[in-house]
Amino acid sequence: MKPRSFTGDGWRLTTLATPIAVTQLAQVAMSTTNIALMGTLGVRQVAAGGLAIVLFNQIRTMCVGLITATGNRIAAAVSGADTRAESPEEEIHDLVRSSFLIATVGGIVGGAVLIGLGWALPWLGQDPGVLADTRPLLVALAPGLVPCLWFQVLRQYTVGMQRPQALLLVTLGSVVVNLVLALGFIHGRAGLPAVGLTGIGVATSLVHTITVGVFWVMVRRDSRLGPSLPVSPLPARATTVRAELRLGIPIALTYGSEAGMFSVLALAMGALGPAALAAHNVVYQIIYIVFQVAIGLSHGVSILVSHAVARDERQRARTLARLVLRHAAVVAAVTGLLYAVVPGLVLSPFLDSADADAIRIAHTLLLIGIVLQFFDAAQNIGIGLLRGLGATRAGLRLSLIGYWGVGLPGAVLLAFPAGLGAAGIWCGLTAGLAATAALLLHRYLTLLDTTRSDRPRPHPERRTLETQVGQQH
């Protein structure tokens, strides 16, 4: 079969990834705004609030992983139904209902774990003053986890239907609402109670609730999305829930493995003092902004790979990998230039000029971040490519090696025995992300070679995708 043109796939990737990436950027703008607001309260509040956000993102990311494969399965259902000239609505209803059930249970359990973490932090060497501010913020953030995950279910539905544009408007609106509510709860404006740093968590939870309600209405009114979206999230079939979890649990553990490494390293930064933790939180948030583009590229290329492999277009799947990495490299190069040329401008929204120690450390971390952010993007794209093949377990195994076998030991050794401090932690982190990216991309290319249609025995990792495409209920 003749492969698709480079230009054609480049355009498809761009049109699919751009709304997702812009939506991701709008979502992270909410947490970035929160970090900036924390900076107006002081370094200790930045350290405490940043730590709470890292822990919240750890739990949220793992829960999102449980339902991430829903988009791929919906795309496969639509493609299969088109081939058979049948309606995919019943199958899509089943998938969406199952995802809503998983999101609800995961959000409740995750919220309880998040609150519990606040009382486990004293055993991890954190500053008592920082902990006093972190705990109430965690409690305020926890109720927002369930509506946040419901939003992600709707997002996966729109991505799987290859119509993610509806995401953008509601997400942009949520940034504005969050800013207004956060300012109100921090300072007691517009008749709201003044609760300081904790007000950011209250505002965030309220915004997640408002956003999912508005998004649901928008999707229901969409002429293409509305008819296939179930009116009720129940009943959910047990067989579908189990199938979702078979794909979702490895993804959740993969995401959790990465987020867990960042969380542990944040705790290590806390052991170096409030200035190091504040610098880490700020620069990590900046890198996290750029990372949202990689998430859009990863989701977009994952859907395209699923379609390509289902049609046995192996060369196209290989070309898509090269194409998406080039996109990521351009983004990393442009933003890295800003870190190198105008670091003060990049850091100014988050740190006061009087916080000399935090600013000095943050400048160093920004320079390391130039390299780190490309490998961070590449490893996330690798996970997306493997998800397109249905090889979610391979992503889990290799990420464990890269994150915990290379990244964490390297960070600890460079930071403490080698005496490099915060810079050592980020150098070790960069090494771990680079190793993970190399392992994931090599595995993807190997699977493409070992599952060619002219070979009689497909690789076991291929079976997941075959089940996903051809045996869905």
PDB file of C-alpha atoms in Angstrom, residues 254-376:
ATOM      1  CA  THR A 254       3.320   4.649  33.340  1.00  0.00           C
ATOM      2  CA  TYR A 255       2.025   8.168  33.950  1.00  0.00           C
ATOM      3  CA  GLY A 256       2.290   7.611  37.685  1.00  0.00           C
ATOM      4  CA  SER A 257       5.835   6.383  37.337  1.00  0.00           C
ATOM      5  CA  GLU A 258       6.861   9.639  35.661  1.00  0.00           C
ATOM      6  CA  ALA A 259       4.810  11.866  37.944  1.00  0.00           C
ATOM      7  CA  GLY A 260       6.019   9.865  40.934  1.00  0.00           C
ATOM      8  CA  MET A 261       9.619  10.538  40.009  1.00  0.00           C
ATOM      9  CA  PHE A 262       8.858  14.265  39.812  1.00  0.00           C
ATOM     10  CA  SER A 263       7.054  14.104  43.162  1.00  0.00           C
ATOM     11  CA  VAL A 264       9.948  12.318  44.881  1.00  0.00           C
ATOM     12  CA  LEU A 265      12.405  14.796  43.418  1.00  0.00           C
ATOM     13  CA  ALA A 266      10.223  17.664  44.669  1.00  0.00           C
ATOM     14  CA  LEU A 267      10.516  16.147  48.140  1.00  0.00           C
ATOM     15  CA  ALA A 268      14.289  15.932  47.662  1.00  0.00           C
ATOM     16  CA  MET A 269      14.282  19.612  46.723  1.00  0.00           C
ATOM     17  CA  GLY A 270      12.355  20.332  49.902  1.00  0.00           C
ATOM     18  CA  ALA A 271      15.166  18.732  51.863  1.00  0.00           C
ATOM     19  CA  LEU A 272      17.524  21.319  50.303  1.00  0.00           C
ATOM     20  CA  GLY A 273      15.420  24.186  51.711  1.00  0.00           C
ATOM     21  CA  PRO A 274      12.491  26.462  50.770  1.00  0.00           C
ATOM     22  CA  ALA A 275      14.503  28.427  48.188  1.00  0.00           C
ATOM     23  CA  ALA A 276      15.450  25.282  46.246  1.00  0.00           C
ATOM     24  CA  LEU A 277      11.898  23.956  46.431  1.00  0.00           C
ATOM     25  CA  ALA A 278      10.440  27.275  45.285  1.00  0.00           C
ATOM     26  CA  ALA A 279      12.904  27.454  42.348  1.00  0.00           C
ATOM     27  CA  HIS A 280      12.121  23.864  41.400  1.00  0.00           C
ATOM     28  CA  ASN A 281       8.370  24.483  41.529  1.00  0.00           C
ATOM     29  CA  VAL A 282       8.620  27.578  39.352  1.00  0.00           C
ATOM     30  CA  VAL A 283      10.914  26.132  36.674  1.00  0.00           C
ATOM     31  CA  TYR A 284       9.023  22.844  36.670  1.00  0.00           C
ATOM     32  CA  GLN A 285       5.835  24.811  36.014  1.00  0.00           C
ATOM     33  CA  ILE A 286       7.505  26.601  33.098  1.00  0.00           C
ATOM     34  CA  ILE A 287       8.696  23.285  31.612  1.00  0.00           C
ATOM     35  CA  TYR A 288       5.249  21.866  32.258  1.00  0.00           C
ATOM     36  CA  ILE A 289       3.746  24.589  30.074  1.00  0.00           C
ATOM     37  CA  VAL A 290       5.895  23.499  27.120  1.00  0.00           C
ATOM     38  CA  PHE A 291       5.110  19.861  27.913  1.00  0.00           C
ATOM     39  CA  GLN A 292       1.453  20.471  27.077  1.00  0.00           C
ATOM     40  CA  VAL A 293       2.388  20.791  23.412  1.00  0.00           C
ATOM     41  CA  ALA A 294       4.013  17.358  23.648  1.00  0.00           C
ATOM     42  CA  ILE A 295       0.809  15.952  25.144  1.00  0.00           C
ATOM     43  CA  GLY A 296      -1.155  17.279  22.188  1.00  0.00           C
ATOM     44  CA  LEU A 297       1.349  15.765  19.759  1.00  0.00           C
ATOM     45  CA  SER A 298       1.340  12.473  21.666  1.00  0.00           C
ATOM     46  CA  HIS A 299      -2.455  12.143  21.625  1.00  0.00           C
ATOM     47  CA  GLY A 300      -2.685  13.217  17.996  1.00  0.00           C
ATOM     48  CA  VAL A 301      -0.036  10.840  16.697  1.00  0.00           C
ATOM     49  CA  SER A 302      -1.450   7.999  18.810  1.00  0.00           C
ATOM     50  CA  ILE A 303      -4.804   8.234  17.008  1.00  0.00           C
ATOM     51  CA  LEU A 304      -3.082   8.430  13.602  1.00  0.00           C
ATOM     52  CA  VAL A 305      -0.896   5.403  14.371  1.00  0.00           C
ATOM     53  CA  SER A 306      -3.960   3.387  15.405  1.00  0.00           C
ATOM     54  CA  HIS A 307      -5.548   4.100  12.031  1.00  0.00           C
ATOM     55  CA  ALA A 308      -2.311   3.450  10.108  1.00  0.00           C
ATOM     56  CA  VAL A 309      -1.563   0.104  11.738  1.00  0.00           C
ATOM     57  CA  ALA A 310      -5.187  -1.034  11.367  1.00  0.00           C
ATOM     58  CA  ARG A 311      -4.710  -0.500   7.613  1.00  0.00           C
ATOM     59  CA  ASP A 312      -1.271  -2.191   7.665  1.00  0.00           C
ATOM     60  CA  GLU A 313       0.457   1.073   6.665  1.00  0.00           C
ATOM     61  CA  ARG A 314       3.719   0.315   8.457  1.00  0.00           C
ATOM     62  CA  GLN A 315       5.863   2.828   6.624  1.00  0.00           C
ATOM     63  CA  ARG A 316       3.326   5.535   7.394  1.00  0.00           C
ATOM     64  CA  ALA A 317       3.495   4.625  11.088  1.00  0.00           C
ATOM     65  CA  ARG A 318       7.277   4.916  10.970  1.00  0.00           C
ATOM     66  CA  THR A 319       7.074   8.264   9.168  1.00  0.00           C
ATOM     67  CA  LEU A 320       4.633   9.563  11.781  1.00  0.00           C
ATOM     68  CA  ALA A 321       7.226   8.911  14.514  1.00  0.00           C
ATOM     69  CA  ARG A 322       9.866  10.975  12.719  1.00  0.00           C
ATOM     70  CA  LEU A 323       7.356  13.685  11.938  1.00  0.00           C
ATOM     71  CA  VAL A 324       6.092  14.125  15.491  1.00  0.00           C
ATOM     72  CA  LEU A 325       9.629  14.222  16.925  1.00  0.00           C
ATOM     73  CA  ARG A 326      10.515  17.029  14.519  1.00  0.00           C
ATOM     74  CA  HIS A 327       7.512  18.997  15.723  1.00  0.00           C
ATOM     75  CA  ALA A 328       8.649  18.499  19.329  1.00  0.00           C
ATOM     76  CA  ALA A 329      12.236  19.499  18.541  1.00  0.00           C
ATOM     77  CA  VAL A 330      11.128  22.806  17.003  1.00  0.00           C
ATOM     78  CA  VAL A 331       9.042  23.688  20.058  1.00  0.00           C
ATOM     79  CA  ALA A 332      11.879  22.766  22.448  1.00  0.00           C
ATOM     80  CA  ALA A 333      14.413  24.807  20.462  1.00  0.00           C
ATOM     81  CA  VAL A 334      12.277  27.955  20.320  1.00  0.00           C
ATOM     82  CA  THR A 335      11.413  27.933  24.017  1.00  0.00           C
ATOM     83  CA  GLY A 336      14.963  26.947  24.978  1.00  0.00           C
ATOM     84  CA  LEU A 337      16.238  30.046  23.211  1.00  0.00           C
ATOM     85  CA  LEU A 338      14.041  32.168  25.463  1.00  0.00           C
ATOM     86  CA  TYR A 339      15.395  30.425  28.584  1.00  0.00           C
ATOM     87  CA  ALA A 340      18.953  31.183  27.512  1.00  0.00           C
ATOM     88  CA  VAL A 341      18.503  34.756  26.270  1.00  0.00           C
ATOM     89  CA  VAL A 342      15.914  36.261  28.651  1.00  0.00           C
ATOM     90  CA  PRO A 343      15.771  34.052  31.775  1.00  0.00           C
ATOM     91  CA  GLY A 344      14.850  36.991  33.984  1.00  0.00           C
ATOM     92  CA  LEU A 345      11.807  37.745  31.869  1.00  0.00           C
ATOM     93  CA  VAL A 346      10.739  34.089  31.958  1.00  0.00           C
ATOM     94  CA  LEU A 347      11.004  33.924  35.755  1.00  0.00           C
ATOM     95  CA  SER A 348       9.631  37.390  36.591  1.00  0.00           C
ATOM     96  CA  PRO A 349       5.924  36.383  36.779  1.00  0.00           C
ATOM     97  CA  PHE A 350       6.694  33.811  39.485  1.00  0.00           C
ATOM     98  CA  LEU A 351       9.490  35.091  41.735  1.00  0.00           C
ATOM     99  CA  ASP A 352       9.992  38.452  43.406  1.00  0.00           C
ATOM    100  CA  SER A 353      13.323  40.161  42.732  1.00  0.00           C
ATOM    101  CA  ALA A 354      14.027  40.115  46.473  1.00  0.00           C
ATOM    102  CA  ASP A 355      14.097  36.283  46.498  1.00  0.00           C
ATOM    103  CA  ALA A 356      17.770  36.200  45.484  1.00  0.00           C
ATOM    104  CA  ASP A 357      18.529  32.579  46.451  1.00  0.00           C
ATOM    105  CA  ALA A 358      15.473  31.189  44.684  1.00  0.00           C
ATOM    106  CA  ILE A 359      16.188  33.247  41.550  1.00  0.00           C
ATOM    107  CA  ARG A 360      19.833  32.118  41.424  1.00  0.00           C
ATOM    108  CA  ILE A 361      18.832  28.453  41.622  1.00  0.00           C
ATOM    109  CA  ALA A 362      16.004  28.940  39.114  1.00  0.00           C
ATOM    110  CA  HIS A 363      18.422  30.423  36.539  1.00  0.00           C
ATOM    111  CA  THR A 364      20.545  27.276  36.725  1.00  0.00           C
ATOM    112  CA  LEU A 365      17.546  24.976  36.440  1.00  0.00           C
ATOM    113  CA  LEU A 366      16.271  26.875  33.396  1.00  0.00           C
ATOM    114  CA  LEU A 367      19.515  26.187  31.534  1.00  0.00           C
ATOM    115  CA  ILE A 368      19.290  22.476  32.319  1.00  0.00           C
ATOM    116  CA  GLY A 369      15.634  22.632  31.307  1.00  0.00           C
ATOM    117  CA  ILE A 370      16.589  23.490  27.721  1.00  0.00           C
ATOM    118  CA  VAL A 371      17.757  19.896  27.242  1.00  0.00           C
ATOM    119  CA  LEU A 372      15.363  18.317  29.704  1.00  0.00           C
ATOM    120  CA  GLN A 373      12.182  19.516  27.985  1.00  0.00           C
ATOM    121  CA  PHE A 374      13.033  17.870  24.643  1.00  0.00           C
ATOM    122  CA  PHE A 375      13.608  14.470  26.247  1.00  0.00           C
ATOM    123  CA  ASP A 376      10.486  14.955  28.351  1.00  0.00           C
TER     124      ASP A 376
END
